[in-house]
Every structure is written in C-alpha cells, then in structure tokens.
Amino acid sequence: MKRRDFVGYVGLGAAALLLGRACLPEDTTDVRRRLLRSWTEELAIGEYQALVSAAQSLTERAGELAEDPTDERLQAAKQAWRNARGPLKRAELFGFGPYLEEPQRYGPKLDFWPVRPEAVELVLSGSDALDAAGTLALGAPSKGFPAMEYLLWAPGAVVADFGGRRGEYLKALAGELVRVAERLLEAWKTGFALEVSEAGLDHVELFPTLPAALGGVIQQAAVLIEMIRGDKLGKPLGDAAGGVPQPDKCESQYSGDAMQDILHNLDGVRGLLFGRAADDTQAEVLGLNAYLTRLKPELATRVRTKFDAAVASCLEVRLPLTEAVERSPALVRSAADALGELQRLIEVDVLGALAVSVGFSGNDGD
C-alpha cells in the first residue's frame, strides 16, 4: 500500500518541536537522543534482525514442502510465514527511508498489498526460470509476503501442487524475501539509523535538529495509525466505495490474518510509546510515555488510556476482517474510530507538549 512521504513530515516534526533546542537543559537533550537510539537500535534494527532470522526459517520450511509435500509440512510453512510476518508488521512504524524511498524502496518488494492473484497466477502458469535472477526480475505484485500467502492459502490449492511449480515458486519467493530483508537490515545498520538518532550533528543530513528527528519519528506513529484506520479498515469497510464492503481490499485476506497484522502494528507503536523491559532475548526499549509523565502526567495517562482502548476495540473484531466488514461492520468501525482518537492525541497533544521538555530515566514498564 502507498504510504505518505516521510520527508514531508520532517518539517512537521521540526515545527512541533522547534522550541526544544533553544530552551532545554543539556541532560534533556541527552534523553531525546537516548530515546532515538533506543528506538532505532532496539525497535527498528531489532525487528529487522528478527525478520531476517524468521525469513531464513521460512525458506527452510518452503524447501521441505517443495521436496516432500505433506499436510504437516504445509502447516509448518504457513506457521513460518506467520512467524516472519510479525516482525515486519511491528517494524512498519519505521516504514520510511530505505523501506519506502528510492533507490532502495525495499518495502513494496516485501509487502505489496492487497495481493493481486492474477499476477501470481501468471507466474504459476508460466515457464520462466524461478532461479535467483528470475525471481529478482519479478514485479512487486508477484513476490513478497502477499504472493507467498496466496500460494499457501489460495482456495483450490492442494498439497500435491507444492511438488511442482507452486512449491518451486514458494521456495524462490522465500529466498528472495531473505535477500531483501537482509538489505533492509543492512541499510539501517550501516547508516540510516544514525541519520535518525544522531540528528543535529554535523555528519548527518536527514534532520536539521534533534527535536525535528524526535518529532518526525513520533509523527510516524500517527501516520501508521492513520494508515490502519483508513487503508486497513476503512477501505475494506467500503469508505471509498459508497459504503459497499470491499473484502478484497483487506491485508492478509487469504490467511485471515488482517487483524493480527494490525495488532502487530500496534505492538510496534506500544514499544515506542511505553518501552519494553529487557529479557533473555530482547534489550530494554525506552518509552516516550515516561518522558511525558515528567512533563505532563495527565497527558501520559490519556495516551495510555487511548492506546489501550484502541487495542481493545481491535480485539473485539473476532472474525477474519474479510467477514467482519460484512457481518460485523459496527465493530470494525468502532476500532477505526478508537484509532482515530489515538492518532489525533499523538498529532495534536503529544507533539504539542514536546515543545517543552524535562529529563527522565528508564521506561514506564510495559
């Protein structure tokens, strides 16, 4: 799906936080940089590392399925697809820079949706080689997560089909997924993360100031929430079609995972807003809300309340979204409305409050 240009939000972030550089004490400046470093290193890079690892496992499961198609191996491949999907969706908060912008533009190569079945079927019915070069040459609608989802879940497909071109295609797409995910991770590790976290220093160019970088990243949380509300829920509800439900506009429509994708998106936003405690597998993430608690406790409480309400409303949509937009549209609309309230709170109150700042330490304990 199309995503609004990140560069256009640099000015918004700078304007919302312009006062920060002039009036904040030095220790507060350090806090802002610590937040950005935590988000880029532990949320963005951390999730992209998880994506690469899960994509490699998916490649193994796809290869096993193609070699010896069985129901058990098909289910294992489906679960591996879901395991890889999670980190991509949690990292969708960081869908800018190399994810979206030329020349890399890795995002559409990973996640062009809604799926175009005709594009996948055209490759299935063809005879072109599905080696690394042939797969690289495929257009975005013919590869990535949505195309793989269609191969795994499309109506009419049977296990035996994976012993032929369907299995060969799935295996090739999994290998391409690893290649693109590795390049996206490398782009962040070798430079783009520093463009965000080291904003305002002489050797970086993306943001003119540290406050602009903080505002730009926080604005991206609102952009993602708007995309969930408008594209992931509104379009299937028929908002752009005179109110006629459009289930074919759903993300992950064949697996039935559209709402799970949204919950993964919100998990990414949760990490930015509320942080994450360290455990045996993950490092600590600093949360914005601890910063807000020192600045405006009432606002920090409202952020928590609105976020929890939005998640609860999404959890109420218990049917697959392709069914819910026709059978339970009021629940879907309620989720979209709750997300809209959270979006407005971030765009207006949170960004406005960050024009003045105080110091803090730690996260607020999610």
CSV table of C-alpha atoms in Angstrom, one decimal:
chain,number,residue,atom,x,y,z
A,1,MET,CA,0.0,0.0,0.0
A,2,LYS,CA,1.0,3.6,-0.5
A,3,ARG,CA,2.5,5.4,2.5
A,4,ARG,CA,2.8,9.1,2.8
A,5,ASP,CA,6.2,10.5,2.1
A,6,PHE,CA,8.4,10.6,5.3
A,7,VAL,CA,10.4,13.6,4.1
A,8,GLY,CA,7.3,15.7,4.1
A,9,TYR,CA,7.0,15.1,7.9
A,10,VAL,CA,10.4,16.4,8.7
A,11,GLY,CA,9.1,19.9,8.6
A,12,LEU,CA,6.1,19.0,10.7
A,13,GLY,CA,8.4,17.4,13.4
A,14,ALA,CA,10.7,20.4,13.3
A,15,ALA,CA,7.8,22.9,13.7
A,16,ALA,CA,6.2,20.9,16.5
A,17,LEU,CA,9.5,20.7,18.5
A,18,LEU,CA,11.2,23.9,17.4
A,19,LEU,CA,11.3,25.4,20.9
A,20,GLY,CA,13.2,22.4,22.2
A,21,ARG,CA,16.7,23.1,21.1
A,22,ALA,CA,16.6,26.7,22.5
A,23,CYS,CA,15.2,26.1,25.9
A,24,LEU,CA,16.0,22.6,27.1
A,25,PRO,CA,18.8,21.7,29.5
A,26,GLU,CA,21.7,19.6,28.3
A,27,ASP,CA,20.6,16.4,30.2
A,28,THR,CA,17.2,16.6,28.4
A,29,THR,CA,18.9,16.8,25.0
A,30,ASP,CA,20.7,13.6,26.0
A,31,VAL,CA,17.4,12.0,26.9
A,32,ARG,CA,15.9,12.7,23.5
A,33,ARG,CA,19.0,11.2,21.8
A,34,ARG,CA,18.7,8.2,24.1
A,35,LEU,CA,15.1,7.7,23.0
A,36,LEU,CA,16.0,7.8,19.3
A,37,ARG,CA,18.9,5.5,19.8
A,38,SER,CA,16.8,3.0,21.7
A,39,TRP,CA,14.0,3.1,19.0
A,40,THR,CA,16.4,2.8,16.1
A,41,GLU,CA,18.6,0.1,17.6
A,42,GLU,CA,16.2,-2.0,19.5
A,43,LEU,CA,12.9,-1.5,17.7
A,44,ALA,CA,13.8,-0.9,14.1
A,45,ILE,CA,17.1,-2.9,13.8
A,46,GLY,CA,16.0,-5.4,16.4
A,47,GLU,CA,12.8,-6.3,14.5
A,48,TYR,CA,14.6,-6.3,11.1
A,49,GLN,CA,17.1,-8.8,12.6
A,50,ALA,CA,14.2,-10.9,13.7
A,51,LEU,CA,12.7,-10.7,10.3
A,52,VAL,CA,15.9,-12.0,8.6
A,53,SER,CA,16.1,-14.9,11.0
A,54,ALA,CA,12.4,-15.8,10.6
A,55,ALA,CA,12.7,-15.4,6.8
A,56,GLN,CA,15.5,-17.9,6.8
A,57,SER,CA,13.4,-20.4,8.7
A,58,LEU,CA,10.6,-19.8,6.2
A,59,THR,CA,13.0,-20.6,3.4
A,60,GLU,CA,13.8,-23.9,5.0
A,61,ARG,CA,10.2,-24.8,5.5
A,62,ALA,CA,9.3,-23.9,1.9
A,63,GLY,CA,12.2,-26.1,0.7
A,64,GLU,CA,11.0,-29.0,2.8
A,65,LEU,CA,7.5,-28.6,1.5
A,66,ALA,CA,8.6,-28.5,-2.1
A,67,GLU,CA,10.8,-31.5,-1.6
A,68,ASP,CA,8.1,-33.7,0.0
A,69,PRO,CA,4.6,-32.1,0.1
A,70,THR,CA,2.6,-33.3,3.1
A,71,ASP,CA,-0.1,-31.7,5.2
A,72,GLU,CA,2.3,-31.4,8.1
A,73,ARG,CA,4.9,-29.6,6.1
A,74,LEU,CA,2.3,-27.3,4.6
A,75,GLN,CA,1.1,-26.3,8.1
A,76,ALA,CA,4.7,-25.7,9.1
A,77,ALA,CA,5.3,-23.5,6.1
A,78,LYS,CA,2.1,-21.5,7.0
A,79,GLN,CA,3.3,-21.0,10.5
A,80,ALA,CA,6.7,-20.0,9.3
A,81,TRP,CA,5.1,-17.3,7.1
A,82,ARG,CA,3.2,-16.0,10.2
A,83,ASN,CA,6.4,-16.1,12.3
A,84,ALA,CA,8.1,-13.9,9.7
A,85,ARG,CA,5.1,-11.6,9.3
A,86,GLY,CA,5.1,-10.5,12.9
A,87,PRO,CA,8.5,-8.6,13.0
A,88,LEU,CA,7.8,-7.0,9.6
A,89,LYS,CA,4.4,-5.6,10.9
A,90,ARG,CA,5.9,-4.5,14.2
A,91,ALA,CA,8.6,-2.6,12.3
A,92,GLU,CA,6.0,-1.0,10.0
A,93,LEU,CA,6.3,2.0,12.3
A,94,PHE,CA,9.7,2.6,10.6
A,95,GLY,CA,8.3,2.3,7.1
A,96,PHE,CA,10.3,5.2,5.8
A,97,GLY,CA,13.8,5.8,4.5
A,98,PRO,CA,15.2,2.7,2.8
A,99,TYR,CA,11.8,1.0,3.3
A,100,LEU,CA,10.0,3.5,1.1
A,101,GLU,CA,12.3,5.8,-0.7
A,102,GLU,CA,14.3,5.3,-3.9
A,103,PRO,CA,16.7,3.9,-4.8
A,104,GLN,CA,16.3,1.1,-2.3
A,105,ARG,CA,12.5,1.0,-1.8
A,106,TYR,CA,12.5,-2.4,-0.1
A,107,GLY,CA,9.0,-2.2,1.4
A,108,PRO,CA,7.0,-2.9,-1.7
A,109,LYS,CA,9.3,-5.8,-2.6
A,110,LEU,CA,8.4,-7.3,0.8
A,111,ASP,CA,4.8,-6.4,1.3
A,112,PHE,CA,2.9,-5.2,-1.8
A,113,TRP,CA,-0.8,-5.5,-0.8
A,114,PRO,CA,-3.6,-6.2,-1.3
A,115,VAL,CA,-2.4,-9.2,-3.2
A,116,ARG,CA,-3.1,-9.4,-6.9
A,117,PRO,CA,-3.9,-13.1,-7.6
A,118,GLU,CA,-3.7,-12.6,-11.3
A,119,ALA,CA,-0.1,-11.6,-11.1
A,120,VAL,CA,0.7,-14.7,-9.0
A,121,GLU,CA,-1.3,-17.0,-11.3
A,122,LEU,CA,0.6,-15.6,-14.3
A,123,VAL,CA,3.9,-16.7,-12.9
A,124,LEU,CA,2.4,-20.1,-11.8
A,125,SER,CA,1.2,-20.8,-15.3
A,126,GLY,CA,4.4,-19.7,-17.0
A,127,SER,CA,7.6,-21.5,-17.7
A,128,ASP,CA,10.3,-18.8,-16.9
A,129,ALA,CA,13.0,-20.0,-14.6
A,130,LEU,CA,12.4,-19.3,-10.9
A,131,ASP,CA,16.1,-19.1,-10.0
A,132,ALA,CA,17.5,-16.1,-8.1
A,133,ALA,CA,17.8,-14.0,-11.2
A,134,GLY,CA,14.3,-14.8,-12.4
A,135,THR,CA,12.8,-14.1,-9.0
A,136,LEU,CA,14.7,-10.8,-8.7
A,137,ALA,CA,13.2,-9.7,-12.0
A,138,LEU,CA,9.6,-10.3,-10.9
A,139,GLY,CA,7.5,-7.2,-10.2
A,140,ALA,CA,6.4,-6.4,-6.7
A,141,PRO,CA,2.8,-7.8,-7.1
A,142,SER,CA,4.4,-11.2,-7.9
A,143,LYS,CA,6.6,-11.6,-4.8
A,144,GLY,CA,6.9,-10.8,-1.1
A,145,PHE,CA,4.6,-11.8,1.7
A,146,PRO,CA,1.2,-11.4,0.0
A,147,ALA,CA,2.2,-13.5,-3.0
A,148,MET,CA,3.5,-16.2,-0.7
A,149,GLU,CA,0.3,-16.0,1.3
A,150,TYR,CA,-1.7,-16.6,-1.8
A,151,LEU,CA,0.4,-19.6,-2.7
A,152,LEU,CA,-0.1,-21.1,0.7
A,153,TRP,CA,-3.8,-20.4,1.3
A,154,ALA,CA,-5.5,-19.8,-2.0
A,155,PRO,CA,-8.8,-21.7,-2.5
A,156,GLY,CA,-8.4,-24.7,-4.7
A,157,ALA,CA,-4.7,-25.3,-4.0
A,158,VAL,CA,-3.9,-28.8,-2.7
A,159,VAL,CA,-0.9,-30.2,-1.0
A,160,ALA,CA,0.3,-32.1,-4.1
A,161,ASP,CA,0.6,-28.8,-6.0
A,162,PHE,CA,3.6,-28.0,-4.0
A,163,GLY,CA,5.5,-30.8,-5.6
A,164,GLY,CA,5.5,-28.9,-8.8
A,165,ARG,CA,5.8,-25.2,-9.9
A,166,ARG,CA,3.8,-23.9,-6.9
A,167,GLY,CA,6.4,-25.3,-4.5
A,168,GLU,CA,9.3,-24.1,-6.7
A,169,TYR,CA,7.7,-20.6,-6.8
A,170,LEU,CA,7.2,-20.6,-3.0
A,171,LYS,CA,10.8,-21.6,-2.3
A,172,ALA,CA,12.1,-19.0,-4.7
A,173,LEU,CA,10.0,-16.2,-3.1
A,174,ALA,CA,11.2,-17.2,0.4
A,175,GLY,CA,14.8,-16.9,-0.8
A,176,GLU,CA,14.1,-13.5,-2.3
A,177,LEU,CA,12.4,-12.5,1.0
A,178,VAL,CA,15.7,-13.2,2.8
A,179,ARG,CA,17.7,-11.3,0.3
A,180,VAL,CA,15.6,-8.1,0.5
A,181,ALA,CA,15.2,-8.3,4.3
A,182,GLU,CA,19.0,-8.6,4.7
A,183,ARG,CA,19.5,-5.5,2.6
A,184,LEU,CA,16.9,-3.6,4.5
A,185,LEU,CA,18.6,-4.5,7.8
A,186,GLU,CA,22.0,-3.6,6.4
A,187,ALA,CA,20.7,-0.2,5.2
A,188,TRP,CA,19.6,0.6,8.7
A,189,LYS,CA,22.8,-0.7,10.4
A,190,THR,CA,25.3,0.9,8.1
A,191,GLY,CA,23.9,4.4,8.1
A,192,PHE,CA,20.2,5.2,8.2
A,193,ALA,CA,19.8,4.5,12.0
A,194,LEU,CA,22.5,7.2,12.6
A,195,GLU,CA,20.7,9.6,10.3
A,196,VAL,CA,17.8,9.4,12.7
A,197,SER,CA,19.5,9.0,16.1
A,198,GLU,CA,22.4,11.4,15.6
A,199,ALA,CA,20.2,14.2,14.1
A,200,GLY,CA,21.6,17.7,14.5
A,201,LEU,CA,25.2,16.7,14.4
A,202,ASP,CA,27.5,17.8,11.6
A,203,HIS,CA,27.9,14.5,9.8
A,204,VAL,CA,24.1,13.7,9.3
A,205,GLU,CA,21.7,15.4,6.9
A,206,LEU,CA,18.2,13.9,7.2
A,207,PHE,CA,17.1,16.1,10.1
A,208,PRO,CA,18.3,19.6,10.9
A,209,THR,CA,17.9,19.2,14.6
A,210,LEU,CA,17.4,16.6,17.3
A,211,PRO,CA,13.9,17.9,18.1
A,212,ALA,CA,13.0,17.5,14.4
A,213,ALA,CA,14.1,13.9,14.5
A,214,LEU,CA,12.1,13.1,17.6
A,215,GLY,CA,9.0,14.8,16.2
A,216,GLY,CA,9.5,13.0,12.8
A,217,VAL,CA,9.6,9.6,14.4
A,218,ILE,CA,6.7,10.2,16.7
A,219,GLN,CA,4.7,11.6,13.8
A,220,GLN,CA,5.3,8.3,12.0
A,221,ALA,CA,3.3,6.5,14.8
A,222,ALA,CA,0.4,8.8,13.9
A,223,VAL,CA,0.9,8.1,10.2
A,224,LEU,CA,0.9,4.3,10.8
A,225,ILE,CA,-2.3,4.6,12.9
A,226,GLU,CA,-3.9,6.7,10.1
A,227,MET,CA,-3.0,4.0,7.6
A,228,ILE,CA,-4.5,1.3,9.8
A,229,ARG,CA,-7.7,3.4,10.2
A,230,GLY,CA,-8.0,4.5,6.6
A,231,ASP,CA,-6.4,1.8,4.4
A,232,LYS,CA,-6.5,-1.4,6.5
A,233,LEU,CA,-10.0,-0.9,8.0
A,234,GLY,CA,-11.7,2.0,6.0
A,235,LYS,CA,-11.2,0.6,2.5
A,236,PRO,CA,-12.4,-2.9,3.3
A,237,LEU,CA,-15.4,-1.2,5.0
A,238,GLY,CA,-16.2,0.5,1.8
A,239,ASP,CA,-15.3,4.1,2.7
A,240,ALA,CA,-14.0,4.7,-0.8
A,241,ALA,CA,-16.8,2.7,-2.5
A,242,GLY,CA,-20.0,4.3,-1.3
A,243,GLY,CA,-20.2,2.2,1.8
A,244,VAL,CA,-20.2,-1.2,0.0
A,245,PRO,CA,-17.8,-3.6,1.8
A,246,GLN,CA,-14.7,-4.4,-0.1
A,247,PRO,CA,-13.2,-7.6,1.5
A,248,ASP,CA,-10.7,-7.9,-1.4
A,249,LYS,CA,-9.0,-4.7,-0.1
A,250,CYS,CA,-8.0,-6.5,3.1
A,251,GLU,CA,-4.4,-7.1,4.0
A,252,SER,CA,-3.6,-10.8,4.5
A,253,GLN,CA,-7.0,-11.8,3.3
A,254,TYR,CA,-6.3,-15.4,2.4
A,255,SER,CA,-4.7,-16.4,5.7
A,256,GLY,CA,-7.4,-14.4,7.7
A,257,ASP,CA,-4.6,-12.5,9.5
A,258,ALA,CA,-5.6,-8.9,8.7
A,259,MET,CA,-6.5,-8.1,12.3
A,260,GLN,CA,-3.4,-9.9,13.5
A,261,ASP,CA,-1.3,-7.6,11.2
A,262,ILE,CA,-2.9,-4.6,12.8
A,263,LEU,CA,-2.2,-5.9,16.3
A,264,HIS,CA,1.4,-6.4,15.4
A,265,ASN,CA,1.5,-2.8,14.1
A,266,LEU,CA,0.2,-1.6,17.4
A,267,ASP,CA,2.8,-3.7,19.3
A,268,GLY,CA,5.4,-1.6,17.4
A,269,VAL,CA,3.7,1.6,18.5
A,270,ARG,CA,3.4,0.2,22.0
A,271,GLY,CA,7.2,-0.2,22.2
A,272,LEU,CA,7.8,3.4,21.1
A,273,LEU,CA,5.2,4.9,23.5
A,274,PHE,CA,5.7,2.7,26.6
A,275,GLY,CA,9.0,1.0,26.2
A,276,ARG,CA,9.9,-2.6,26.8
A,277,ALA,CA,11.7,-4.3,29.7
A,278,ALA,CA,14.8,-6.3,28.9
A,279,ASP,CA,14.6,-10.1,28.9
A,280,ASP,CA,16.7,-13.1,27.8
A,281,THR,CA,16.1,-12.4,24.2
A,282,GLN,CA,15.4,-8.6,23.9
A,283,ALA,CA,17.1,-5.5,25.1
A,284,GLU,CA,15.3,-2.7,27.0
A,285,VAL,CA,13.5,-0.1,25.0
A,286,LEU,CA,12.9,3.3,26.4
A,287,GLY,CA,9.4,4.6,26.1
A,288,LEU,CA,8.2,8.1,25.3
A,289,ASN,CA,5.5,8.0,28.0
A,290,ALA,CA,8.0,8.0,30.8
A,291,TYR,CA,9.2,11.3,29.3
A,292,LEU,CA,5.7,12.6,29.1
A,293,THR,CA,5.0,11.6,32.7
A,294,ARG,CA,7.6,14.1,33.9
A,295,LEU,CA,6.3,16.7,31.5
A,296,LYS,CA,2.5,16.3,31.7
A,297,PRO,CA,1.3,13.4,33.8
A,298,GLU,CA,-2.3,13.9,32.8
A,299,LEU,CA,-1.3,13.6,29.1
A,300,ALA,CA,0.7,10.5,29.7
A,301,THR,CA,-2.3,8.9,31.4
A,302,ARG,CA,-4.5,9.9,28.4
A,303,VAL,CA,-2.0,8.3,26.0
A,304,ARG,CA,-2.1,5.0,27.9
A,305,THR,CA,-5.9,5.1,28.1
A,306,LYS,CA,-6.4,5.9,24.4
A,307,PHE,CA,-3.9,3.3,23.3
A,308,ASP,CA,-5.4,0.6,25.5
A,309,ALA,CA,-8.9,1.5,24.2
A,310,ALA,CA,-7.7,1.2,20.6
A,311,VAL,CA,-6.2,-2.2,21.1
A,312,ALA,CA,-9.3,-3.4,22.9
A,313,SER,CA,-11.5,-2.3,20.1
A,314,CYS,CA,-9.3,-4.1,17.6
A,315,LEU,CA,-9.5,-7.3,19.7
A,316,GLU,CA,-13.3,-7.1,19.6
A,317,VAL,CA,-13.2,-7.8,15.8
A,318,ARG,CA,-13.0,-11.6,16.3
A,319,LEU,CA,-14.0,-12.7,12.8
A,320,PRO,CA,-11.5,-12.5,9.9
A,321,LEU,CA,-11.7,-9.0,8.6
A,322,THR,CA,-12.9,-10.2,5.2
A,323,GLU,CA,-16.0,-11.5,7.0
A,324,ALA,CA,-16.3,-8.8,9.7
A,325,VAL,CA,-16.7,-5.9,7.3
A,326,GLU,CA,-19.9,-7.6,6.0
A,327,ARG,CA,-21.2,-9.3,9.2
A,328,SER,CA,-19.9,-7.0,12.0
A,329,PRO,CA,-19.2,-3.7,10.4
A,330,ALA,CA,-20.1,-1.7,13.5
A,331,LEU,CA,-17.2,-3.4,15.4
A,332,VAL,CA,-14.8,-2.6,12.6
A,333,ARG,CA,-16.0,1.0,12.6
A,334,SER,CA,-15.6,1.2,16.3
A,335,ALA,CA,-12.0,0.1,16.0
A,336,ALA,CA,-11.3,2.6,13.3
A,337,ASP,CA,-12.9,5.4,15.5
A,338,ALA,CA,-10.8,4.4,18.5
A,339,LEU,CA,-7.6,4.5,16.4
A,340,GLY,CA,-8.6,7.9,15.1
A,341,GLU,CA,-8.8,9.3,18.6
A,342,LEU,CA,-5.3,7.9,19.4
A,343,GLN,CA,-4.0,9.4,16.2
A,344,ARG,CA,-5.3,12.9,17.0
A,345,LEU,CA,-4.0,12.7,20.5
A,346,ILE,CA,-0.5,12.0,19.2
A,347,GLU,CA,-0.6,14.5,16.4
A,348,VAL,CA,-2.0,17.4,18.5
A,349,ASP,CA,-1.4,16.9,22.2
A,350,VAL,CA,1.8,14.8,22.3
A,351,LEU,CA,3.7,16.7,19.6
A,352,GLY,CA,2.5,20.0,21.1
A,353,ALA,CA,3.6,19.0,24.6
A,354,LEU,CA,7.1,18.1,23.4
A,355,ALA,CA,7.8,21.7,22.5
A,356,VAL,CA,8.7,22.0,26.2
A,357,SER,CA,10.6,19.2,28.0
A,358,VAL,CA,12.2,17.7,31.1
A,359,GLY,CA,14.6,14.9,31.9
A,360,PHE,CA,13.8,11.4,32.9
A,361,SER,CA,15.4,7.9,33.1
A,362,GLY,CA,14.1,4.4,32.4
A,363,ASN,CA,10.9,3.2,30.7
A,364,ASP,CA,7.4,3.0,32.2
A,365,GLY,CA,7.2,-0.7,32.3
A,366,ASP,CA,5.3,-2.5,29.6
